[in-house]
Amino acid sequence: MNDYEKMSITVNIFYKIRDSEMYGGIGSIGYASASITGNGKMMQNDFEAFISKQKKSFASGLGVSEECVRVITQEEYEMDTKDDENGLSYYDKLN
C-alpha cells in the first residue's frame, strides 16, 4: 500500500440552489453542503470533472437544472446560512 492510499482526505462542497421545491419552489434560494471522504487516490482524479458530476447529481436530486445550482465558498455559505434554517445540507433534509 502506497503512502497516498493511507491518507484520509475530506472534500467539502458548498452550494447555492435556486427554485427547488425542497426550499420553497420557484423564486426560492436554498443552501446545501456535501462532504466526501476518501484516500489519497482522490488527489489523482480530475477534480473539475468530479465537482461537475457532484453538481449534476445535486441538481437531479433536487429536481432543478444545473444552472440553478452554483458552487460557492464556505465563507459565503456560512454568511448566508448563519441564521437560516434552510442551511441544512441536502442529506440532512432527507434523513
JSON list of C-alpha atoms in Angstrom, two decimals:
[
{"chain": "A", "resi": 1, "resn": "MET", "atom": "CA", "xyz": [0.00, 0.00, 0.00]},
{"chain": "A", "resi": 2, "resn": "ASN", "atom": "CA", "xyz": [1.40, 3.41, -1.02]},
{"chain": "A", "resi": 3, "resn": "ASP", "atom": "CA", "xyz": [1.51, 6.29, 1.44]},
{"chain": "A", "resi": 4, "resn": "TYR", "atom": "CA", "xyz": [-1.15, 8.21, -0.50]},
{"chain": "A", "resi": 5, "resn": "GLU", "atom": "CA", "xyz": [-3.52, 5.24, -0.07]},
{"chain": "A", "resi": 6, "resn": "LYS", "atom": "CA", "xyz": [-3.11, 5.55, 3.72]},
{"chain": "A", "resi": 7, "resn": "MET", "atom": "CA", "xyz": [-4.14, 9.21, 3.75]},
{"chain": "A", "resi": 8, "resn": "SER", "atom": "CA", "xyz": [-7.65, 10.34, 4.59]},
{"chain": "A", "resi": 9, "resn": "ILE", "atom": "CA", "xyz": [-8.93, 13.34, 2.63]},
{"chain": "A", "resi": 10, "resn": "THR", "atom": "CA", "xyz": [-12.25, 15.14, 3.05]},
{"chain": "A", "resi": 11, "resn": "VAL", "atom": "CA", "xyz": [-13.60, 17.46, 0.36]},
{"chain": "A", "resi": 12, "resn": "ASN", "atom": "CA", "xyz": [-16.37, 19.88, 1.37]},
{"chain": "A", "resi": 13, "resn": "ILE", "atom": "CA", "xyz": [-18.52, 21.38, -1.38]},
{"chain": "A", "resi": 14, "resn": "PHE", "atom": "CA", "xyz": [-20.99, 24.20, -0.72]},
{"chain": "A", "resi": 15, "resn": "TYR", "atom": "CA", "xyz": [-23.93, 25.04, -2.98]},
{"chain": "A", "resi": 16, "resn": "LYS", "atom": "CA", "xyz": [-26.47, 27.80, -3.51]},
{"chain": "A", "resi": 17, "resn": "ILE", "atom": "CA", "xyz": [-29.66, 26.38, -5.08]},
{"chain": "A", "resi": 18, "resn": "ARG", "atom": "CA", "xyz": [-32.45, 28.32, -6.76]},
{"chain": "A", "resi": 19, "resn": "ASP", "atom": "CA", "xyz": [-36.04, 27.27, -7.47]},
{"chain": "A", "resi": 20, "resn": "SER", "atom": "CA", "xyz": [-36.05, 23.87, -5.74]},
{"chain": "A", "resi": 21, "resn": "GLU", "atom": "CA", "xyz": [-39.31, 22.63, -4.21]},
{"chain": "A", "resi": 22, "resn": "MET", "atom": "CA", "xyz": [-37.21, 21.48, -1.24]},
{"chain": "A", "resi": 23, "resn": "TYR", "atom": "CA", "xyz": [-36.57, 25.14, -0.40]},
{"chain": "A", "resi": 24, "resn": "GLY", "atom": "CA", "xyz": [-39.92, 26.64, -1.43]},
{"chain": "A", "resi": 25, "resn": "GLY", "atom": "CA", "xyz": [-40.14, 26.36, -5.22]},
{"chain": "A", "resi": 26, "resn": "ILE", "atom": "CA", "xyz": [-39.77, 28.97, -7.95]},
{"chain": "A", "resi": 27, "resn": "GLY", "atom": "CA", "xyz": [-38.02, 32.09, -6.66]},
{"chain": "A", "resi": 28, "resn": "SER", "atom": "CA", "xyz": [-36.58, 30.37, -3.58]},
{"chain": "A", "resi": 29, "resn": "ILE", "atom": "CA", "xyz": [-32.94, 30.11, -2.61]},
{"chain": "A", "resi": 30, "resn": "GLY", "atom": "CA", "xyz": [-31.55, 27.29, -0.52]},
{"chain": "A", "resi": 31, "resn": "TYR", "atom": "CA", "xyz": [-28.11, 26.21, 0.57]},
{"chain": "A", "resi": 32, "resn": "ALA", "atom": "CA", "xyz": [-26.56, 22.78, 0.79]},
{"chain": "A", "resi": 33, "resn": "SER", "atom": "CA", "xyz": [-23.24, 21.17, 1.51]},
{"chain": "A", "resi": 34, "resn": "ALA", "atom": "CA", "xyz": [-21.70, 17.80, 0.92]},
{"chain": "A", "resi": 35, "resn": "SER", "atom": "CA", "xyz": [-18.62, 16.18, 2.42]},
{"chain": "A", "resi": 36, "resn": "ILE", "atom": "CA", "xyz": [-16.87, 13.41, 0.55]},
{"chain": "A", "resi": 37, "resn": "THR", "atom": "CA", "xyz": [-14.14, 11.43, 2.31]},
{"chain": "A", "resi": 38, "resn": "GLY", "atom": "CA", "xyz": [-11.65, 9.16, 0.61]},
{"chain": "A", "resi": 39, "resn": "ASN", "atom": "CA", "xyz": [-7.99, 8.28, 0.48]},
{"chain": "A", "resi": 40, "resn": "GLY", "atom": "CA", "xyz": [-5.10, 9.91, -1.36]},
{"chain": "A", "resi": 41, "resn": "LYS", "atom": "CA", "xyz": [-6.25, 8.42, -4.67]},
{"chain": "A", "resi": 42, "resn": "MET", "atom": "CA", "xyz": [-8.83, 11.22, -4.71]},
{"chain": "A", "resi": 43, "resn": "MET", "atom": "CA", "xyz": [-5.98, 13.63, -5.41]},
{"chain": "A", "resi": 44, "resn": "GLN", "atom": "CA", "xyz": [-5.20, 11.78, -8.63]},
{"chain": "A", "resi": 45, "resn": "ASN", "atom": "CA", "xyz": [-8.69, 12.38, -10.02]},
{"chain": "A", "resi": 46, "resn": "ASP", "atom": "CA", "xyz": [-9.75, 15.22, -12.29]},
{"chain": "A", "resi": 47, "resn": "PHE", "atom": "CA", "xyz": [-11.33, 17.47, -9.65]},
{"chain": "A", "resi": 48, "resn": "GLU", "atom": "CA", "xyz": [-13.10, 19.71, -12.15]},
{"chain": "A", "resi": 49, "resn": "ALA", "atom": "CA", "xyz": [-14.93, 16.67, -13.56]},
{"chain": "A", "resi": 50, "resn": "PHE", "atom": "CA", "xyz": [-15.58, 15.40, -10.02]},
{"chain": "A", "resi": 51, "resn": "ILE", "atom": "CA", "xyz": [-17.16, 18.71, -8.94]},
{"chain": "A", "resi": 52, "resn": "SER", "atom": "CA", "xyz": [-19.20, 18.86, -12.16]},
{"chain": "A", "resi": 53, "resn": "LYS", "atom": "CA", "xyz": [-20.54, 15.36, -11.53]},
{"chain": "A", "resi": 54, "resn": "GLN", "atom": "CA", "xyz": [-21.43, 16.23, -7.92]},
{"chain": "A", "resi": 55, "resn": "LYS", "atom": "CA", "xyz": [-23.22, 19.40, -9.04]},
{"chain": "A", "resi": 56, "resn": "LYS", "atom": "CA", "xyz": [-25.17, 17.46, -11.67]},
{"chain": "A", "resi": 57, "resn": "SER", "atom": "CA", "xyz": [-26.15, 14.86, -9.06]},
{"chain": "A", "resi": 58, "resn": "PHE", "atom": "CA", "xyz": [-27.29, 17.55, -6.60]},
{"chain": "A", "resi": 59, "resn": "ALA", "atom": "CA", "xyz": [-29.39, 19.27, -9.31]},
{"chain": "A", "resi": 60, "resn": "SER", "atom": "CA", "xyz": [-31.03, 15.98, -10.26]},
{"chain": "A", "resi": 61, "resn": "GLY", "atom": "CA", "xyz": [-31.76, 15.09, -6.64]},
{"chain": "A", "resi": 62, "resn": "LEU", "atom": "CA", "xyz": [-33.32, 18.50, -6.02]},
{"chain": "A", "resi": 63, "resn": "GLY", "atom": "CA", "xyz": [-35.35, 18.49, -9.24]},
{"chain": "A", "resi": 64, "resn": "VAL", "atom": "CA", "xyz": [-33.73, 21.58, -10.78]},
{"chain": "A", "resi": 65, "resn": "SER", "atom": "CA", "xyz": [-31.49, 22.29, -13.77]},
{"chain": "A", "resi": 66, "resn": "GLU", "atom": "CA", "xyz": [-27.73, 22.51, -13.30]},
{"chain": "A", "resi": 67, "resn": "GLU", "atom": "CA", "xyz": [-28.00, 26.25, -13.93]},
{"chain": "A", "resi": 68, "resn": "CYS", "atom": "CA", "xyz": [-29.93, 26.52, -10.64]},
{"chain": "A", "resi": 69, "resn": "VAL", "atom": "CA", "xyz": [-27.04, 25.02, -8.65]},
{"chain": "A", "resi": 70, "resn": "ARG", "atom": "CA", "xyz": [-23.94, 27.09, -8.03]},
{"chain": "A", "resi": 71, "resn": "VAL", "atom": "CA", "xyz": [-20.81, 26.08, -6.12]},
{"chain": "A", "resi": 72, "resn": "ILE", "atom": "CA", "xyz": [-19.98, 28.75, -3.53]},
{"chain": "A", "resi": 73, "resn": "THR", "atom": "CA", "xyz": [-17.24, 29.32, -0.98]},
{"chain": "A", "resi": 74, "resn": "GLN", "atom": "CA", "xyz": [-17.51, 28.09, 2.58]},
{"chain": "A", "resi": 75, "resn": "GLU", "atom": "CA", "xyz": [-17.43, 31.72, 3.73]},
{"chain": "A", "resi": 76, "resn": "GLU", "atom": "CA", "xyz": [-20.41, 32.62, 1.54]},
{"chain": "A", "resi": 77, "resn": "TYR", "atom": "CA", "xyz": [-22.27, 29.53, 2.74]},
{"chain": "A", "resi": 78, "resn": "GLU", "atom": "CA", "xyz": [-21.63, 30.35, 6.40]},
{"chain": "A", "resi": 79, "resn": "MET", "atom": "CA", "xyz": [-22.56, 34.02, 5.98]},
{"chain": "A", "resi": 80, "resn": "ASP", "atom": "CA", "xyz": [-25.79, 33.25, 4.14]},
{"chain": "A", "resi": 81, "resn": "THR", "atom": "CA", "xyz": [-26.91, 30.40, 6.42]},
{"chain": "A", "resi": 82, "resn": "LYS", "atom": "CA", "xyz": [-25.87, 31.50, 9.89]},
{"chain": "A", "resi": 83, "resn": "ASP", "atom": "CA", "xyz": [-29.45, 32.46, 10.81]},
{"chain": "A", "resi": 84, "resn": "ASP", "atom": "CA", "xyz": [-31.28, 30.40, 8.19]},
{"chain": "A", "resi": 85, "resn": "GLU", "atom": "CA", "xyz": [-32.95, 27.07, 8.91]},
{"chain": "A", "resi": 86, "resn": "ASN", "atom": "CA", "xyz": [-32.74, 26.29, 5.17]},
{"chain": "A", "resi": 87, "resn": "GLY", "atom": "CA", "xyz": [-28.95, 26.00, 5.50]},
{"chain": "A", "resi": 88, "resn": "LEU", "atom": "CA", "xyz": [-29.22, 22.31, 6.23]},
{"chain": "A", "resi": 89, "resn": "SER", "atom": "CA", "xyz": [-27.42, 20.06, 3.84]},
{"chain": "A", "resi": 90, "resn": "TYR", "atom": "CA", "xyz": [-29.44, 18.11, 1.28]},
{"chain": "A", "resi": 91, "resn": "TYR", "atom": "CA", "xyz": [-28.52, 14.85, 3.01]},
{"chain": "A", "resi": 92, "resn": "ASP", "atom": "CA", "xyz": [-29.66, 16.20, 6.39]},
{"chain": "A", "resi": 93, "resn": "LYS", "atom": "CA", "xyz": [-33.01, 17.18, 4.89]},
{"chain": "A", "resi": 94, "resn": "LEU", "atom": "CA", "xyz": [-33.52, 13.66, 3.52]},
{"chain": "A", "resi": 95, "resn": "ASN", "atom": "CA", "xyz": [-32.79, 11.91, 6.83]}
]
